[in-house]
Short mmCIF file of N, CA, C and O in Angstrom, two decimals:
data_model
loop_
_atom_site.label_atom_id
_atom_site.label_comp_id
_atom_site.label_asym_id
_atom_site.label_seq_id
_atom_site.Cartn_x
_atom_site.Cartn_y
_atom_site.Cartn_z
N MET Z 1 0.85 -1.18 0.00
CA MET Z 1 0.00 0.00 0.00
C MET Z 1 0.89 1.24 0.00
O MET Z 1 1.95 1.27 0.61
N GLY Z 2 0.44 2.26 -0.69
CA GLY Z 2 1.20 3.50 -0.77
C GLY Z 2 1.07 4.33 0.50
O GLY Z 2 0.32 4.01 1.40
N LYS Z 3 1.86 5.43 0.53
CA LYS Z 3 1.76 6.34 1.66
C LYS Z 3 2.10 7.75 1.22
O LYS Z 3 2.86 7.98 0.28
N PHE Z 4 1.47 8.69 1.91
CA PHE Z 4 1.77 10.10 1.74
C PHE Z 4 2.82 10.46 2.78
O PHE Z 4 2.59 10.26 3.97
N VAL Z 5 3.96 10.95 2.33
CA VAL Z 5 5.03 11.35 3.24
C VAL Z 5 5.05 12.87 3.30
O VAL Z 5 5.33 13.54 2.31
N VAL Z 6 4.70 13.40 4.48
CA VAL Z 6 4.65 14.85 4.70
C VAL Z 6 6.00 15.28 5.27
O VAL Z 6 6.51 14.67 6.22
N ARG Z 7 6.59 16.33 4.66
CA ARG Z 7 7.88 16.79 5.15
C ARG Z 7 8.02 18.29 5.04
O ARG Z 7 7.40 18.92 4.19
N THR Z 8 8.86 18.82 5.91
CA THR Z 8 9.14 20.25 5.91
C THR Z 8 10.29 20.52 4.96
O THR Z 8 11.28 19.77 4.93
N VAL Z 9 10.15 21.55 4.15
CA VAL Z 9 11.21 22.01 3.25
C VAL Z 9 11.52 23.46 3.60
O VAL Z 9 10.84 24.07 4.43
N ALA Z 10 12.52 24.03 2.98
CA ALA Z 10 12.97 25.39 3.32
C ALA Z 10 11.85 26.42 3.24
O ALA Z 10 11.80 27.36 4.04
N THR Z 11 10.92 26.23 2.31
CA THR Z 11 9.89 27.25 2.07
C THR Z 11 8.51 26.89 2.62
O THR Z 11 7.56 27.62 2.39
N GLY Z 12 8.39 25.75 3.31
CA GLY Z 12 7.08 25.37 3.85
C GLY Z 12 6.99 23.88 4.10
O GLY Z 12 7.92 23.25 4.58
N ILE Z 13 5.85 23.30 3.72
CA ILE Z 13 5.60 21.88 3.95
C ILE Z 13 4.98 21.28 2.69
O ILE Z 13 4.20 21.94 2.01
N LYS Z 14 5.37 20.05 2.36
CA LYS Z 14 4.86 19.40 1.14
C LYS Z 14 4.70 17.91 1.39
O LYS Z 14 5.08 17.42 2.44
N PHE Z 15 4.13 17.22 0.40
CA PHE Z 15 4.02 15.76 0.53
C PHE Z 15 4.41 15.09 -0.78
O PHE Z 15 4.33 15.69 -1.85
N ASP Z 16 4.87 13.86 -0.64
CA ASP Z 16 5.11 12.98 -1.77
C ASP Z 16 4.20 11.78 -1.59
O ASP Z 16 4.04 11.28 -0.47
N LEU Z 17 3.63 11.29 -2.68
CA LEU Z 17 2.90 10.03 -2.66
C LEU Z 17 3.88 8.97 -3.11
O LEU Z 17 4.44 9.06 -4.21
N LYS Z 18 4.10 7.98 -2.25
CA LYS Z 18 5.04 6.91 -2.56
C LYS Z 18 4.29 5.59 -2.73
O LYS Z 18 3.35 5.31 -1.99
N ALA Z 19 4.74 4.80 -3.69
CA ALA Z 19 4.18 3.46 -3.90
C ALA Z 19 4.71 2.54 -2.80
O ALA Z 19 5.60 2.91 -2.04
N SER Z 20 4.19 1.32 -2.74
CA SER Z 20 4.61 0.38 -1.71
C SER Z 20 6.09 0.05 -1.79
O SER Z 20 6.71 -0.32 -0.79
N ASN Z 21 6.70 0.23 -2.97
CA ASN Z 21 8.13 -0.04 -3.12
C ASN Z 21 9.00 1.16 -2.72
O ASN Z 21 10.22 1.14 -2.86
N GLY Z 22 8.37 2.24 -2.26
CA GLY Z 22 9.10 3.42 -1.82
C GLY Z 22 9.35 4.46 -2.90
O GLY Z 22 9.87 5.54 -2.63
N GLN Z 23 9.00 4.13 -4.13
CA GLN Z 23 9.21 5.05 -5.25
C GLN Z 23 8.20 6.21 -5.19
O GLN Z 23 7.02 6.00 -4.94
N VAL Z 24 8.69 7.43 -5.41
CA VAL Z 24 7.80 8.60 -5.44
C VAL Z 24 6.99 8.56 -6.73
O VAL Z 24 7.55 8.50 -7.83
N ILE Z 25 5.67 8.59 -6.60
CA ILE Z 25 4.77 8.57 -7.76
C ILE Z 25 4.41 10.00 -8.16
O ILE Z 25 4.33 10.34 -9.33
N ALA Z 26 4.14 10.82 -7.14
CA ALA Z 26 3.70 12.20 -7.40
C ALA Z 26 4.08 13.08 -6.22
O ALA Z 26 4.21 12.59 -5.09
N ALA Z 27 4.24 14.37 -6.50
CA ALA Z 27 4.64 15.33 -5.46
C ALA Z 27 3.69 16.51 -5.47
O ALA Z 27 3.13 16.88 -6.50
N SER Z 28 3.54 17.13 -4.30
CA SER Z 28 2.67 18.29 -4.16
C SER Z 28 3.44 19.58 -4.34
O SER Z 28 4.67 19.58 -4.40
N GLU Z 29 2.69 20.65 -4.34
CA GLU Z 29 3.28 21.98 -4.24
C GLU Z 29 3.75 22.16 -2.80
O GLU Z 29 3.50 21.33 -1.95
N VAL Z 30 4.39 23.30 -2.54
CA VAL Z 30 4.79 23.63 -1.17
C VAL Z 30 3.66 24.44 -0.54
O VAL Z 30 3.20 25.43 -1.11
N TYR Z 31 3.21 23.99 0.63
CA TYR Z 31 2.14 24.66 1.36
C TYR Z 31 2.74 25.49 2.50
O TYR Z 31 3.83 25.20 2.98
N THR Z 32 1.97 26.48 2.95
CA THR Z 32 2.45 27.33 4.05
C THR Z 32 2.14 26.75 5.42
O THR Z 32 2.76 27.14 6.39
N SER Z 33 1.19 25.80 5.49
CA SER Z 33 0.85 25.21 6.79
C SER Z 33 0.59 23.71 6.64
O SER Z 33 0.26 23.23 5.56
N GLU Z 34 0.73 23.00 7.75
CA GLU Z 34 0.46 21.57 7.74
C GLU Z 34 -1.02 21.31 7.47
O GLU Z 34 -1.37 20.35 6.78
N THR Z 35 -1.89 22.17 7.99
CA THR Z 35 -3.32 22.02 7.76
C THR Z 35 -3.66 22.06 6.27
O THR Z 35 -4.39 21.20 5.77
N SER Z 36 -3.10 23.03 5.56
CA SER Z 36 -3.40 23.11 4.12
C SER Z 36 -2.76 21.95 3.36
O SER Z 36 -3.33 21.44 2.40
N CYS Z 37 -1.61 21.47 3.83
CA CYS Z 37 -0.98 20.30 3.21
C CYS Z 37 -1.87 19.07 3.37
O CYS Z 37 -2.07 18.31 2.42
N LEU Z 38 -2.42 18.88 4.57
CA LEU Z 38 -3.30 17.73 4.82
C LEU Z 38 -4.58 17.83 4.00
O LEU Z 38 -5.11 16.82 3.54
N LYS Z 39 -5.07 19.05 3.79
CA LYS Z 39 -6.23 19.23 2.91
C LYS Z 39 -5.88 18.84 1.48
O LYS Z 39 -6.70 18.27 0.76
N GLY Z 40 -4.67 19.14 1.05
CA GLY Z 40 -4.19 18.74 -0.28
C GLY Z 40 -4.18 17.23 -0.43
O GLY Z 40 -4.59 16.68 -1.46
N ILE Z 41 -3.72 16.54 0.62
CA ILE Z 41 -3.72 15.07 0.60
C ILE Z 41 -5.14 14.54 0.47
O ILE Z 41 -5.41 13.63 -0.33
N GLU Z 42 -6.06 15.09 1.25
CA GLU Z 42 -7.46 14.64 1.17
C GLU Z 42 -8.03 14.87 -0.23
O GLU Z 42 -8.79 14.05 -0.74
N SER Z 43 -7.64 15.96 -0.86
CA SER Z 43 -8.10 16.25 -2.22
C SER Z 43 -7.56 15.21 -3.21
O SER Z 43 -8.28 14.75 -4.09
N VAL Z 44 -6.30 14.82 -3.05
CA VAL Z 44 -5.73 13.79 -3.92
C VAL Z 44 -6.44 12.46 -3.70
O VAL Z 44 -6.81 11.78 -4.65
N LYS Z 45 -6.67 12.11 -2.43
CA LYS Z 45 -7.37 10.85 -2.12
C LYS Z 45 -8.75 10.82 -2.80
O LYS Z 45 -9.13 9.81 -3.38
N LYS Z 46 -9.47 11.92 -2.68
CA LYS Z 46 -10.83 12.00 -3.20
C LYS Z 46 -10.85 12.05 -4.73
O LYS Z 46 -11.64 11.35 -5.37
N ASN Z 47 -10.01 12.88 -5.31
CA ASN Z 47 -10.08 13.12 -6.75
C ASN Z 47 -9.40 12.08 -7.62
O ASN Z 47 -9.80 11.86 -8.75
N SER Z 48 -8.36 11.42 -7.10
CA SER Z 48 -7.60 10.49 -7.94
C SER Z 48 -8.45 9.32 -8.43
O SER Z 48 -8.29 8.86 -9.56
N ALA Z 49 -9.34 8.85 -7.59
CA ALA Z 49 -10.16 7.68 -7.95
C ALA Z 49 -11.21 8.01 -9.00
O ALA Z 49 -11.61 7.15 -9.78
N ILE Z 50 -11.66 9.27 -9.04
CA ILE Z 50 -12.76 9.64 -9.95
C ILE Z 50 -12.30 10.53 -11.11
O ILE Z 50 -13.11 10.91 -11.95
N ALA Z 51 -11.01 10.82 -11.16
CA ALA Z 51 -10.49 11.76 -12.16
C ALA Z 51 -10.62 11.23 -13.58
O ALA Z 51 -10.42 10.05 -13.84
N ASN Z 52 -10.96 12.13 -14.48
CA ASN Z 52 -10.97 11.83 -15.90
C ASN Z 52 -9.53 11.84 -16.40
O ASN Z 52 -8.60 12.13 -15.65
N PHE Z 53 -9.34 11.56 -17.69
CA PHE Z 53 -8.00 11.52 -18.27
C PHE Z 53 -7.98 12.36 -19.54
O PHE Z 53 -8.87 12.24 -20.38
N GLU Z 54 -6.96 13.21 -19.64
CA GLU Z 54 -6.79 14.05 -20.83
C GLU Z 54 -5.36 13.86 -21.34
O GLU Z 54 -4.40 14.21 -20.65
N ASP Z 55 -5.24 13.31 -22.53
CA ASP Z 55 -3.94 13.07 -23.15
C ASP Z 55 -3.58 14.27 -24.02
O ASP Z 55 -4.13 14.45 -25.11
N GLN Z 56 -2.66 15.09 -23.54
CA GLN Z 56 -2.25 16.28 -24.28
C GLN Z 56 -1.05 16.01 -25.17
O GLN Z 56 -0.47 16.93 -25.73
N THR Z 57 -0.69 14.72 -25.33
CA THR Z 57 0.45 14.37 -26.18
C THR Z 57 0.01 13.97 -27.58
O THR Z 57 0.85 13.69 -28.43
N VAL Z 58 -1.29 13.94 -27.80
CA VAL Z 58 -1.80 13.56 -29.12
C VAL Z 58 -2.19 14.80 -29.91
O VAL Z 58 -2.35 15.88 -29.34
N GLU Z 59 -2.33 14.64 -31.23
CA GLU Z 59 -2.66 15.78 -32.07
C GLU Z 59 -4.04 16.35 -31.78
O GLU Z 59 -4.21 17.55 -31.67
N GLU Z 60 -5.01 15.47 -31.66
CA GLU Z 60 -6.38 15.92 -31.40
C GLU Z 60 -6.72 15.67 -29.93
O GLU Z 60 -7.14 14.58 -29.56
N ILE Z 61 -6.52 16.69 -29.14
CA ILE Z 61 -6.77 16.57 -27.70
C ILE Z 61 -8.26 16.61 -27.42
O ILE Z 61 -8.96 17.51 -27.88
N VAL Z 62 -8.74 15.61 -26.69
CA VAL Z 62 -10.13 15.57 -26.26
C VAL Z 62 -10.17 16.10 -24.83
O VAL Z 62 -9.64 15.48 -23.92
N SER Z 63 -10.76 17.29 -24.67
CA SER Z 63 -10.81 17.91 -23.34
C SER Z 63 -11.65 17.09 -22.38
O SER Z 63 -12.71 16.58 -22.74
N ALA Z 64 -11.14 16.97 -21.16
CA ALA Z 64 -11.86 16.28 -20.09
C ALA Z 64 -12.19 17.30 -19.01
O ALA Z 64 -11.50 18.31 -18.87
N VAL Z 65 -13.26 17.03 -18.29
CA VAL Z 65 -13.64 17.95 -17.20
C VAL Z 65 -12.88 17.58 -15.93
O VAL Z 65 -12.47 16.44 -15.74
N ASN Z 66 -12.70 18.57 -15.07
CA ASN Z 66 -12.05 18.35 -13.78
C ASN Z 66 -12.99 17.60 -12.85
O ASN Z 66 -14.20 17.79 -12.97
N PRO Z 67 -12.49 16.78 -11.95
CA PRO Z 67 -11.08 16.50 -11.74
C PRO Z 67 -10.53 15.65 -12.88
O PRO Z 67 -11.26 14.83 -13.46
N LYS Z 68 -9.24 15.84 -13.17
CA LYS Z 68 -8.65 15.09 -14.27
C LYS Z 68 -7.15 14.96 -14.13
O LYS Z 68 -6.49 15.77 -13.49
N PHE Z 69 -6.65 13.87 -14.71
CA PHE Z 69 -5.22 13.71 -14.92
C PHE Z 69 -4.92 14.26 -16.30
O PHE Z 69 -5.62 13.92 -17.26
N GLU Z 70 -3.92 15.11 -16.40
CA GLU Z 70 -3.45 15.60 -17.69
C GLU Z 70 -2.07 15.01 -17.94
O GLU Z 70 -1.17 15.16 -17.11
N MET Z 71 -1.92 14.31 -19.06
CA MET Z 71 -0.61 13.81 -19.46
C MET Z 71 -0.10 14.73 -20.55
O MET Z 71 -0.82 15.04 -21.49
N TYR Z 72 1.16 15.15 -20.41
CA TYR Z 72 1.73 16.10 -21.37
C TYR Z 72 3.22 15.82 -21.53
O TYR Z 72 3.80 15.04 -20.78
N LYS Z 73 3.83 16.48 -22.50
CA LYS Z 73 5.28 16.39 -22.70
C LYS Z 73 5.90 17.70 -22.24
O LYS Z 73 5.41 18.78 -22.58
N ASP Z 74 6.98 17.60 -21.46
CA ASP Z 74 7.66 18.82 -21.01
C ASP Z 74 8.65 19.31 -22.07
O ASP Z 74 8.79 18.69 -23.13
N LYS Z 75 9.34 20.39 -21.77
CA LYS Z 75 10.24 20.99 -22.76
C LYS Z 75 11.43 20.09 -23.10
O LYS Z 75 12.06 20.28 -24.14
N ASN Z 76 11.71 19.11 -22.26
CA ASN Z 76 12.80 18.16 -22.54
C ASN Z 76 12.30 16.91 -23.28
O ASN Z 76 13.07 15.99 -23.51
N GLY Z 77 11.01 16.90 -23.62
CA GLY Z 77 10.44 15.77 -24.35
C GLY Z 77 10.04 14.60 -23.47
O GLY Z 77 9.72 13.53 -23.97
N GLU Z 78 10.03 14.80 -22.15
CA GLU Z 78 9.63 13.73 -21.24
C GLU Z 78 8.12 13.81 -20.98
O GLU Z 78 7.54 14.89 -21.02
N TYR Z 79 7.54 12.65 -20.72
CA TYR Z 79 6.12 12.58 -20.39
C TYR Z 79 5.94 12.86 -18.90
O TYR Z 79 6.70 12.37 -18.08
N ARG Z 80 4.92 13.62 -18.58
CA ARG Z 80 4.59 13.95 -17.19
C ARG Z 80 3.07 13.95 -17.05
O ARG Z 80 2.36 14.05 -18.03
N PHE Z 81 2.62 13.88 -15.79
CA PHE Z 81 1.19 14.06 -15.54
C PHE Z 81 1.01 14.99 -14.36
O PHE Z 81 1.89 15.18 -13.54
N ARG Z 82 -0.18 15.57 -14.31
CA ARG Z 82 -0.60 16.38 -13.17
C ARG Z 82 -2.05 16.03 -12.90
O ARG Z 82 -2.80 15.70 -13.82
N LEU Z 83 -2.42 16.08 -11.63
CA LEU Z 83 -3.81 15.84 -11.23
C LEU Z 83 -4.40 17.18 -10.85
O LEU Z 83 -3.84 17.89 -10.01
N LYS Z 84 -5.51 17.51 -11.49
CA LYS Z 84 -6.22 18.75 -11.17
C LYS Z 84 -7.49 18.43 -10.41
O LYS Z 84 -8.21 17.49 -10.75
N ALA Z 85 -7.78 19.25 -9.40
CA ALA Z 85 -9.00 19.10 -8.60
C ALA Z 85 -10.19 19.65 -9.39
O ALA Z 85 -10.04 20.20 -10.48
N ARG Z 86 -11.36 19.54 -8.81
CA ARG Z 86 -12.58 20.05 -9.45
C ARG Z 86 -12.48 21.53 -9.82
O ARG Z 86 -13.02 21.96 -10.83
N ASN Z 87 -11.76 22.31 -8.99
CA ASN Z 87 -11.65 23.75 -9.24
C ASN Z 87 -10.53 24.09 -10.24
O ASN Z 87 -10.26 25.26 -10.48
N GLY Z 88 -9.87 23.07 -10.78
CA GLY Z 88 -8.82 23.28 -11.78
C GLY Z 88 -7.43 23.48 -11.20
O GLY Z 88 -6.46 23.60 -11.93
N GLU Z 89 -7.34 23.47 -9.88
CA GLU Z 89 -6.04 23.65 -9.23
C GLU Z 89 -5.23 22.35 -9.32
O GLU Z 89 -5.76 21.26 -9.12
N ILE Z 90 -3.94 22.49 -9.61
CA ILE Z 90 -3.05 21.32 -9.68
C ILE Z 90 -2.75 20.87 -8.25
O ILE Z 90 -2.29 21.67 -7.43
N ILE Z 91 -3.01 19.58 -7.97
CA ILE Z 91 -2.78 19.09 -6.60
C ILE Z 91 -1.56 18.17 -6.49
O ILE Z 91 -0.98 18.08 -5.42
N VAL Z 92 -1.18 17.50 -7.56
CA VAL Z 92 0.09 16.76 -7.60
C VAL Z 92 0.63 16.75 -9.02
O VAL Z 92 -0.12 16.86 -9.98
N THR Z 93 1.95 16.60 -9.10
CA THR Z 93 2.63 16.47 -10.40
C THR Z 93 3.56 15.26 -10.32
O THR Z 93 3.96 14.83 -9.24
N SER Z 94 3.93 14.77 -11.49
CA SER Z 94 4.81 13.60 -11.54
C SER Z 94 6.23 14.00 -11.90
O SER Z 94 6.50 15.14 -12.29
N GLU Z 95 7.09 13.01 -11.84
CA GLU Z 95 8.43 13.15 -12.37
C GLU Z 95 8.35 13.00 -13.89
O GLU Z 95 7.28 12.70 -14.42
N GLY Z 96 9.45 13.15 -14.58
CA GLY Z 96 9.47 12.94 -16.02
C GLY Z 96 9.70 11.48 -16.36
O GLY Z 96 10.45 10.78 -15.68
N TYR Z 97 9.01 11.00 -17.39
CA TYR Z 97 9.15 9.63 -17.86
C TYR Z 97 9.61 9.68 -19.32
O TYR Z 97 9.13 10.51 -20.09
N THR Z 98 10.50 8.78 -19.70
CA THR Z 98 10.95 8.74 -21.10
C THR Z 98 9.93 8.03 -21.99
O THR Z 98 9.83 8.33 -23.16
N ALA Z 99 9.15 7.12 -21.42
CA ALA Z 99 8.17 6.36 -22.19
C ALA Z 99 6.75 6.75 -21.77
O ALA Z 99 6.45 6.90 -20.58
N LYS Z 100 5.89 6.89 -22.76
CA LYS Z 100 4.49 7.23 -22.51
C LYS Z 100 3.81 6.18 -21.63
O LYS Z 100 3.06 6.52 -20.71
N ALA Z 101 4.09 4.91 -21.90
CA ALA Z 101 3.48 3.82 -21.12
C ALA Z 101 3.85 3.92 -19.65
O ALA Z 101 3.03 3.63 -18.77
N SER Z 102 5.07 4.34 -19.35
CA SER Z 102 5.50 4.50 -17.96
C SER Z 102 4.72 5.61 -17.28
O SER Z 102 4.34 5.49 -16.11
N CYS Z 103 4.45 6.69 -18.00
CA CYS Z 103 3.66 7.79 -17.46
C CYS Z 103 2.23 7.32 -17.18
O CYS Z 103 1.67 7.62 -16.13
N GLU Z 104 1.67 6.57 -18.11
CA GLU Z 104 0.32 6.03 -17.91
C GLU Z 104 0.29 5.10 -16.69
O GLU Z 104 -0.67 5.12 -15.92
N ASN Z 105 1.35 4.31 -16.50
CA ASN Z 105 1.45 3.44 -15.32
C ASN Z 105 1.51 4.27 -14.05
O ASN Z 105 0.96 3.88 -13.02
N GLY Z 106 2.19 5.42 -14.11
CA GLY Z 106 2.26 6.32 -12.96
C GLY Z 106 0.88 6.82 -12.56
O GLY Z 106 0.54 6.87 -11.37
N ILE Z 107 0.08 7.19 -13.56
CA ILE Z 107 -1.29 7.64 -13.30
C ILE Z 107 -2.09 6.52 -12.63
O ILE Z 107 -2.79 6.75 -11.63
N GLU Z 108 -1.98 5.31 -13.16
CA GLU Z 108 -2.71 4.18 -12.58
C GLU Z 108 -2.24 3.89 -11.16
O GLU Z 108 -3.03 3.51 -10.30
N SER Z 109 -0.96 4.10 -10.91
CA SER Z 109 -0.43 3.89 -9.57
C SER Z 109 -1.01 4.91 -8.58
O SER Z 109 -1.33 4.55 -7.44
N VAL Z 110 -1.18 6.15 -9.01
CA VAL Z 110 -1.82 7.15 -8.15
C VAL Z 110 -3.26 6.74 -7.88
O VAL Z 110 -3.73 6.77 -6.74
N ARG Z 111 -3.98 6.35 -8.93
CA ARG Z 111 -5.38 5.90 -8.77
C ARG Z 111 -5.47 4.77 -7.75
O ARG Z 111 -6.39 4.71 -6.94
N LYS Z 112 -4.52 3.83 -7.82
CA LYS Z 112 -4.54 2.65 -6.96
C LYS Z 112 -4.08 2.97 -5.54
O LYS Z 112 -4.67 2.49 -4.58
N ASN Z 113 -3.02 3.74 -5.40
CA ASN Z 113 -2.40 3.95 -4.09
C ASN Z 113 -3.00 5.07 -3.27
O ASN Z 113 -3.08 4.97 -2.05
N ALA Z 114 -3.40 6.16 -3.89
CA ALA Z 114 -3.80 7.36 -3.14
C ALA Z 114 -5.02 7.17 -2.23
O ALA Z 114 -4.98 7.60 -1.07
N PRO Z 115 -6.12 6.55 -2.71
CA PRO Z 115 -7.32 6.53 -1.87
C PRO Z 115 -7.13 5.90 -0.49
O PRO Z 115 -7.74 6.32 0.48
N GLU Z 116 -6.29 4.88 -0.37
CA GLU Z 116 -6.12 4.18 0.90
C GLU Z 116 -4.77 4.45 1.56
O GLU Z 116 -4.45 3.85 2.58
N ALA Z 117 -3.99 5.33 0.98
CA ALA Z 117 -2.63 5.55 1.49
C ALA Z 117 -2.65 6.18 2.89
O ALA Z 117 -3.47 7.06 3.17
N GLU Z 118 -1.74 5.73 3.74
CA GLU Z 118 -1.61 6.31 5.07
C GLU Z 118 -0.79 7.60 4.97
O GLU Z 118 -0.07 7.81 4.00
N ILE Z 119 -0.88 8.42 5.99
CA ILE Z 119 -0.13 9.67 6.04
C ILE Z 119 0.94 9.54 7.11
O ILE Z 119 0.64 9.18 8.25
N VAL Z 120 2.21 9.76 6.73
CA VAL Z 120 3.32 9.67 7.68
C VAL Z 120 4.18 10.92 7.60
O VAL Z 120 4.18 11.61 6.59
N LYS Z 121 4.89 11.20 8.66
CA LYS Z 121 5.83 12.33 8.68
C LYS Z 121 7.17 11.84 8.15
O LYS Z 121 7.61 10.74 8.50
N GLY Z 122 7.78 12.67 7.29
CA GLY Z 122 9.03 12.24 6.66
C GLY Z 122 10.27 12.76 7.24
O GLY Z 122 10.60 13.51 7.96
#
């Protein structure tokens, strides 16, 4: 089972969603308080299971409504995803993947791990 690891950084507090093997699947923005960070985790738990999917790497993009996972290519040509909440705010982002299939697997891992993941201090 995955876990949300909450940790303090120089500019505030953030979380990483880790798979059962310890690999970071997705990371949050930096929050100013632990309370807002925990609300972010709850939003990921709630939205990841019901999120639509929008593939922005294809020529004809079919827009999906929020909440949604957006898969896109970054300026280095790597595949990435972000999860947007109902209000359109980005709640987690992924690392870069060289293969599209790996990025899609990352999205499925968030869907699988986030809803039941425990919250731990890092």
